[in-house]
CSV table of C-alpha atoms in Angstrom, one decimal:
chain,number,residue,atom,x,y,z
O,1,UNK,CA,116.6,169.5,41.7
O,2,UNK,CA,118.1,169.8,38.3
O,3,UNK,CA,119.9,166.2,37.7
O,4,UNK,CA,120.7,164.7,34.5
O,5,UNK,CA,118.8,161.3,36.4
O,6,UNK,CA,115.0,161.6,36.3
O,7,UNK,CA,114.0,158.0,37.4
O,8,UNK,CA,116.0,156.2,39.8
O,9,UNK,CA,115.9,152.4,40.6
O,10,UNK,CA,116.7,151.1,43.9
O,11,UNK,CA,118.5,147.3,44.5
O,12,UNK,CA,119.0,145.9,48.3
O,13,UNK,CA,120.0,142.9,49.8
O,14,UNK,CA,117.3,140.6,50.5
O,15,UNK,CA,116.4,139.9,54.4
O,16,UNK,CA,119.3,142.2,55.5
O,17,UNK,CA,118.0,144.5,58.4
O,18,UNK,CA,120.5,147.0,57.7
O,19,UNK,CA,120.3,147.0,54.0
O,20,UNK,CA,116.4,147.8,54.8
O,21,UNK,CA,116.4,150.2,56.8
O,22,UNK,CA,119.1,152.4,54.1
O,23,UNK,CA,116.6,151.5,51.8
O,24,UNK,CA,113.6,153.0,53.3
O,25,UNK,CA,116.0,156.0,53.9
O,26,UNK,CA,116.4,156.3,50.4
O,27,UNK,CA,113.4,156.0,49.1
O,28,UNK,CA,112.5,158.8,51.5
O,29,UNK,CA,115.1,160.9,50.9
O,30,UNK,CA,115.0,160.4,46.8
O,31,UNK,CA,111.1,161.4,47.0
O,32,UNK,CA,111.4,164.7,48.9
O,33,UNK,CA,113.5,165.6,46.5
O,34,UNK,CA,111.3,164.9,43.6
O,35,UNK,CA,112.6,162.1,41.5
O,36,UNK,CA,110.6,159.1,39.7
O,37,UNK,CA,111.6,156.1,42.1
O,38,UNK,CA,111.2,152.0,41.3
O,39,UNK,CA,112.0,149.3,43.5
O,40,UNK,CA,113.8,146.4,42.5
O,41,UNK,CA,110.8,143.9,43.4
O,42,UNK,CA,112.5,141.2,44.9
O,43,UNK,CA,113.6,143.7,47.6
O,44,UNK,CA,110.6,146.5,47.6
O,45,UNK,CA,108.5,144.2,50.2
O,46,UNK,CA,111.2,145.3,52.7
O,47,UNK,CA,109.8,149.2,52.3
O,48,UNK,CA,106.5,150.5,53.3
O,49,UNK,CA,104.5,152.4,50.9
O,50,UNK,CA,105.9,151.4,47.9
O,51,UNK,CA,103.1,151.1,45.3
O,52,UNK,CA,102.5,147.7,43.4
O,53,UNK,CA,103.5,149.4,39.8
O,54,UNK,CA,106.9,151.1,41.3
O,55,UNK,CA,107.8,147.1,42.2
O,56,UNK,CA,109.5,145.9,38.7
O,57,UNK,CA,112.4,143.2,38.2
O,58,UNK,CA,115.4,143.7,37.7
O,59,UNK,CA,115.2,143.9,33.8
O,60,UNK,CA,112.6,146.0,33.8
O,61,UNK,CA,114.5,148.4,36.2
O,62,UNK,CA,117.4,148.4,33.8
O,63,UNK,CA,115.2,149.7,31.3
O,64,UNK,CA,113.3,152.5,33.2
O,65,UNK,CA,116.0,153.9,35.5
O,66,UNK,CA,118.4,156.6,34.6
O,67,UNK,CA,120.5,155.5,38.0
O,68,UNK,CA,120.4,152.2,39.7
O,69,UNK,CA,121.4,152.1,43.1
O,70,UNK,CA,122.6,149.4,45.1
O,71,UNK,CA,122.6,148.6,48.6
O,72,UNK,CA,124.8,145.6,50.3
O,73,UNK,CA,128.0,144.2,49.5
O,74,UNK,CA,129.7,144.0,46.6
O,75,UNK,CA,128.0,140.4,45.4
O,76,UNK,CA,125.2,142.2,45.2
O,77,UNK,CA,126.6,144.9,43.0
O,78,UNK,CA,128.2,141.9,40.9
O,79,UNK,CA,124.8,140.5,40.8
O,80,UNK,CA,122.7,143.8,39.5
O,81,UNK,CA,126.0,144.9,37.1
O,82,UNK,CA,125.8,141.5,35.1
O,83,UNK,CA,122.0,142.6,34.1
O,84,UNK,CA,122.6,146.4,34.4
O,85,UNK,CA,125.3,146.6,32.0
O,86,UNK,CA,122.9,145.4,29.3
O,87,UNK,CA,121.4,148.8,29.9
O,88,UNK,CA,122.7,152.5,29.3
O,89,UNK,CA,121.9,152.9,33.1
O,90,UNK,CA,124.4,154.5,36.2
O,91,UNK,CA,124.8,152.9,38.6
O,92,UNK,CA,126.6,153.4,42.5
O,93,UNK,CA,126.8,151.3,45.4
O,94,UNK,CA,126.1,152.2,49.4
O,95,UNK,CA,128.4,149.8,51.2
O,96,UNK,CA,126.5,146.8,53.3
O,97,UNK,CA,128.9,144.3,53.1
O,98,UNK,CA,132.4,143.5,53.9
O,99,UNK,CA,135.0,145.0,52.2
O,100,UNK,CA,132.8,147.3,49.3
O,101,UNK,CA,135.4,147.8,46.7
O,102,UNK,CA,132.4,148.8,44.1
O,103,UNK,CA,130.0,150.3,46.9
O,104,UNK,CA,131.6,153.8,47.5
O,105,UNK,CA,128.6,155.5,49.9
O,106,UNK,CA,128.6,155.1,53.6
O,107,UNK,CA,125.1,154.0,54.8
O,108,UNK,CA,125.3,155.9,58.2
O,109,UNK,CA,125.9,159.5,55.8
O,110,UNK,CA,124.9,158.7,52.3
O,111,UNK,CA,122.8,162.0,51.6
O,112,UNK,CA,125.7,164.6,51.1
O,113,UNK,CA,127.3,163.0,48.8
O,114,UNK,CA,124.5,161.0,46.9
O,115,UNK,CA,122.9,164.5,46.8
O,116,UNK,CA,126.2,165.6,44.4
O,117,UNK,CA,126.0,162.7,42.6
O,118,UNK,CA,122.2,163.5,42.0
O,119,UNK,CA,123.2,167.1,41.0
O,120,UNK,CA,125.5,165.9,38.1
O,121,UNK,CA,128.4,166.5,39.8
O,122,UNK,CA,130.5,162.7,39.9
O,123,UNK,CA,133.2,161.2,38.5
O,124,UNK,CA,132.2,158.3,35.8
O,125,UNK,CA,133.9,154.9,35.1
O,126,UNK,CA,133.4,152.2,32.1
O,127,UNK,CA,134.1,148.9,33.5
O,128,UNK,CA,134.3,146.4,31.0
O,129,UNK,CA,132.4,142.5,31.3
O,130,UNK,CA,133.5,139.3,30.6
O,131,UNK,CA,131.4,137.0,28.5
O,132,UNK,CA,131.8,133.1,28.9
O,133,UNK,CA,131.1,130.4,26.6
O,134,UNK,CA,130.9,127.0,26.8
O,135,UNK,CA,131.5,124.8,24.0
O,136,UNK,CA,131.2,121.0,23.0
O,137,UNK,CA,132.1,119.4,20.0
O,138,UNK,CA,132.1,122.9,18.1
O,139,UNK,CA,128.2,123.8,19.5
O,140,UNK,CA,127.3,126.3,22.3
O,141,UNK,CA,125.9,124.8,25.3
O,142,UNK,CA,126.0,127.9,27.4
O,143,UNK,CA,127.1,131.0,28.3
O,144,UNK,CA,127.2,133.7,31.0
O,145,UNK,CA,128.9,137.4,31.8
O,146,UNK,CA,130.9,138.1,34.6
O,147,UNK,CA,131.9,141.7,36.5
O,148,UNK,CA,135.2,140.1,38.4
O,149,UNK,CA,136.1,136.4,36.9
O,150,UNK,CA,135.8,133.3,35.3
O,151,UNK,CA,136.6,130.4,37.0
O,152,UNK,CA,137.8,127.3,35.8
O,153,UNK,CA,137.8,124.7,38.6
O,154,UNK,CA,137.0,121.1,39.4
O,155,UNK,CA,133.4,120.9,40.9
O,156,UNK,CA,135.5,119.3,43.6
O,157,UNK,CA,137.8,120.9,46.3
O,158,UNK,CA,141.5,120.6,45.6
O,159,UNK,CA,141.4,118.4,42.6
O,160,UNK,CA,143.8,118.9,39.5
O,161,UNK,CA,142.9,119.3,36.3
O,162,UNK,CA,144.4,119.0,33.2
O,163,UNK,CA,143.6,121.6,30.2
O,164,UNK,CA,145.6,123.8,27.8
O,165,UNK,CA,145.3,127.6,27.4
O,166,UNK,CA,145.4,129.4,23.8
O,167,UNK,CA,145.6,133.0,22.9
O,168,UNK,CA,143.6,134.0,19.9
O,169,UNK,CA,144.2,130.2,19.0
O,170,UNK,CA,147.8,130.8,19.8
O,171,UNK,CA,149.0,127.7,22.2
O,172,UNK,CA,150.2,129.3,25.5
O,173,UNK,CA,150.3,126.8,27.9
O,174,UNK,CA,149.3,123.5,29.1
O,175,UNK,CA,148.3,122.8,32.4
O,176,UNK,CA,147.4,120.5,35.4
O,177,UNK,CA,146.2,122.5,38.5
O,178,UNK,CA,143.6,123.2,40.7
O,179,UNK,CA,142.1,125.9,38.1
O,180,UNK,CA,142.6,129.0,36.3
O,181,UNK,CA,141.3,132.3,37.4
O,182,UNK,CA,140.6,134.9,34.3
O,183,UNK,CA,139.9,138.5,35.6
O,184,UNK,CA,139.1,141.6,34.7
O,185,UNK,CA,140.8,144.7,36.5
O,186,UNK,CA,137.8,145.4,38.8
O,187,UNK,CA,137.7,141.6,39.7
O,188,UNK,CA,141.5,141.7,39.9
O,189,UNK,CA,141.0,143.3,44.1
O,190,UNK,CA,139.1,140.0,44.6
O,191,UNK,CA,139.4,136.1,44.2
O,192,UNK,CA,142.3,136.6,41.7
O,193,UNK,CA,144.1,139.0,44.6
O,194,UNK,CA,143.8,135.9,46.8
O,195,UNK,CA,145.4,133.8,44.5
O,196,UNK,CA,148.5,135.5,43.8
O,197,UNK,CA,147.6,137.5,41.0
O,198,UNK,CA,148.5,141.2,40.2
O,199,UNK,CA,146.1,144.5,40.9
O,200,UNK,CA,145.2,146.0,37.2
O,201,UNK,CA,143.7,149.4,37.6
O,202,UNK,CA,140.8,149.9,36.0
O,203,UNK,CA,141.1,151.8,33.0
O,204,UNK,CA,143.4,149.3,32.2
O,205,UNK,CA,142.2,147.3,29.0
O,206,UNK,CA,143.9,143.8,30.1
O,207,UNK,CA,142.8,140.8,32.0
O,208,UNK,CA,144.7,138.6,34.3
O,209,UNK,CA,145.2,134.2,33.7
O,210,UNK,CA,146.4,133.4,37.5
O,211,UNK,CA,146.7,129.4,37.5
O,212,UNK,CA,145.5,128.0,40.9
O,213,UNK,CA,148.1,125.5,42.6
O,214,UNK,CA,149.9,124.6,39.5
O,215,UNK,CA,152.0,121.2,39.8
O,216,UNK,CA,155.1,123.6,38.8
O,217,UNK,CA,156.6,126.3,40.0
O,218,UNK,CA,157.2,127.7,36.7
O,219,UNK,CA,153.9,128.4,36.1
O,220,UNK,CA,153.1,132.2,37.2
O,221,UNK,CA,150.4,135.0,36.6
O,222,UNK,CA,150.1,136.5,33.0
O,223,UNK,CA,148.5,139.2,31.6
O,224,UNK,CA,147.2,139.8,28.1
O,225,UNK,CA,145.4,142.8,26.3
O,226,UNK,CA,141.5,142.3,27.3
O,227,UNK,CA,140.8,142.4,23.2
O,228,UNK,CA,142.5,138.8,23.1
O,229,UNK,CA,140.6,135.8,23.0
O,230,UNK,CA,141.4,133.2,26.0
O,231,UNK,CA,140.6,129.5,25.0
O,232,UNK,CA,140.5,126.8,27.3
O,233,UNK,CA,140.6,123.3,26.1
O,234,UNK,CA,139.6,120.9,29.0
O,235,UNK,CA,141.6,117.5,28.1
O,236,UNK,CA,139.9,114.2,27.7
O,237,UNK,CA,142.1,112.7,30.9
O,238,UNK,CA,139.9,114.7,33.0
O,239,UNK,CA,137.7,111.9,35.2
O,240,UNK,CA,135.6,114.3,37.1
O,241,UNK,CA,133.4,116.9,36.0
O,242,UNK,CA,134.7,120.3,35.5
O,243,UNK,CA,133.0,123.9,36.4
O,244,UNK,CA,132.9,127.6,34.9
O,245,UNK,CA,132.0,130.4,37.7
O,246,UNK,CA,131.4,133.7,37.1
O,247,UNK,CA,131.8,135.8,40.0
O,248,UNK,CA,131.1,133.2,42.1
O,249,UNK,CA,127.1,133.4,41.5
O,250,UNK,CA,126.7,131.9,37.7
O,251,UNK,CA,128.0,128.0,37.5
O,252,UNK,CA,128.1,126.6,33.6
O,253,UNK,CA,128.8,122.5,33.8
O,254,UNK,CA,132.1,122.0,31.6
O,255,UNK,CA,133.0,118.2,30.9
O,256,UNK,CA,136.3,116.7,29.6
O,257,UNK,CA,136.6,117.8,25.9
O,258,UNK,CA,134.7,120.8,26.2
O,259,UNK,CA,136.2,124.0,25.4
O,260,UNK,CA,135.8,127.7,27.0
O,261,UNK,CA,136.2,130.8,25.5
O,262,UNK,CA,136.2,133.9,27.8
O,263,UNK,CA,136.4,137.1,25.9
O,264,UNK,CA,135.5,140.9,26.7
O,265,UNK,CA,131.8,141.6,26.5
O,266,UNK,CA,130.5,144.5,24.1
O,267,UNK,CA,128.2,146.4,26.6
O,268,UNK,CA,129.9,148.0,30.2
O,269,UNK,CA,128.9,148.7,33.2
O,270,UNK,CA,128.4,152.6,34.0
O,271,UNK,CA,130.3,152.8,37.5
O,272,UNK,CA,129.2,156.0,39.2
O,273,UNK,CA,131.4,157.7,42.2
O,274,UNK,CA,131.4,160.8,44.3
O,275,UNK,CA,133.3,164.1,42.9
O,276,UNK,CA,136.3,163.1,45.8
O,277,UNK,CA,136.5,159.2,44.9
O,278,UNK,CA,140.4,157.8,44.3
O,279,UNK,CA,140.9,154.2,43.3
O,280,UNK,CA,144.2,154.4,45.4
O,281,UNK,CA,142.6,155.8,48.2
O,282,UNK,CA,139.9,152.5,48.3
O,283,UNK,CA,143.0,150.2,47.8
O,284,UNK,CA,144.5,151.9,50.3
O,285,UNK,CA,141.9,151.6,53.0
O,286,UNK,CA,140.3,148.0,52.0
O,287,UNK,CA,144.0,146.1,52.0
O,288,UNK,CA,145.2,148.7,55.0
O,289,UNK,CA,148.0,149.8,53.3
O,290,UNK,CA,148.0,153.1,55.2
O,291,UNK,CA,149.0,151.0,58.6
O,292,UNK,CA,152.5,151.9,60.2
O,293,UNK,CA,155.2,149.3,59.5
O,294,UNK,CA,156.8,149.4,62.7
């Protein structure tokens, strides 16, 4: 076949029947047709004949594949985009989870359509990171990237903190609530949705600050052009100690005093779909806005 993809990398959900079998049906399916194939290793032992050099990690896989692909839900995609986007690599989903808002391919049909992809013919996407530091007393202490959000929060359900929110060192706002919630546009169809904040589509260069149970009801969503610089400055009142999360998976320890910048990350992830993909269709279908009102 002539494809502008050579060697393609395959990512699954570990211990996931399912997700195994669409693997093996893939690997299959991308060797008849004559393409270079790695395994992701922490999946490959789920396959059967998959030799011991096509087994790499993740990184590895990021830097020999042309096109990643990624079976499960869409944590799993969160998880392989924070390390993929590192990496010039494509990368499309075949939906094993719940709702798949990144994982376009339907594992019961995949070939059609993953054989257009394979032939050049798809539609491509830039999706842009966020990267998450923590600072105390004017030194790094850690930092992560995140696909969706980052999550300030108590590491204790339902308890208020206090911090205040700056703009490119611009005071915004101060706070005491459960959290704040800063998303990207592809994170804004997930935990931010939940929490009241607005759907940004995603060639949309914003992010969304939705506060979480704010003690007033003057406090709403806001959203700011993604080139800004969001500053969180966790008071000194705060008793408890505080969290980061990115996309749910990456937790950075934040205590009273700290501050955390969350700014947009130089590298993107390559977000591959099928020639007929629509964003609005996918809203449409994951939130069931196509359902009769009456």
């Amino acid at each position: 076949m002539d494809s502008p993809f050579k060697t393609i990398g395959l990512i699954g959900k570990p211990n996931h029947p399912g997700a195994a079998a669409t693997l093996q049906r893939l690997h299959t399916f991308l060797l008849a047709l004559g393409f270079a194939v790695i395994v992701e290793k922490r999946t490959g032992g789920q396959l059967v004949d998959v030799p011991n050099n096509k087994l790499v990690k993740l990184v590895d896989l990021g830097e020999q594949a042309d096109l990643a692909i990624v079976v499960g839900g869409d944590g799993n995609m969160l998880g392989a985009a924070r390390v993929l986007a590192r990496f010039d690599v494509a990368v499309i989903g075949v939906n094993r989870g719940n709702l798949g808002f990144l994982t376009d391919l339907n594992p019961e049909g995949f070939e059609p359509s993953l054989e257009q992809v394979l032939s050049g013919d798809f539609i491509e996407e830039k999706r842009f990171l966020l990267e998450v530091e923590v600072y105390r007393h004017n030194e790094l202490k850690s930092a992560n990237s995140a696909v969706n959000e980052a999550v300030l929060h108590a590491d204790k359900v339902a308890h208020m903190i206090e911090f205040e929110a700056f703009i490119n060192h611009d005071f915004v706002f101060s706070q005491r609530s459960d959290g704040l919630i800063v998303s990207t546009p592809t994170g804004s169809t997930a935990y931010s949705l939940s929490g009241g904040g607005p759907i940004l589509t995603p060639e949309l260069n914003a992010i969304s600050l939705v506060p979480m149970f704010p003690h007033t009801l003057s406090s709403r969503p806001l959203v700011v052009d993604a080139d800004n610089e969001v500053r969180l400055k966790l008071s000194l009142e705060n008793t408890d100690s505080l969290q980061v999360s990115c996309d749910s998976h990456v937790v950075l320890a934040v205590l009273p005093g700290d501050e955390v910048v969350i700014k947009k990350a130089d590298k993107k992830l390559r977000l591959i779909h099928p020639k007929n993909y629509s964003y609005y269709n996918v809203l449409r279908t994951k939130l069931n806005w196509g359902s009769r009102l009456y």
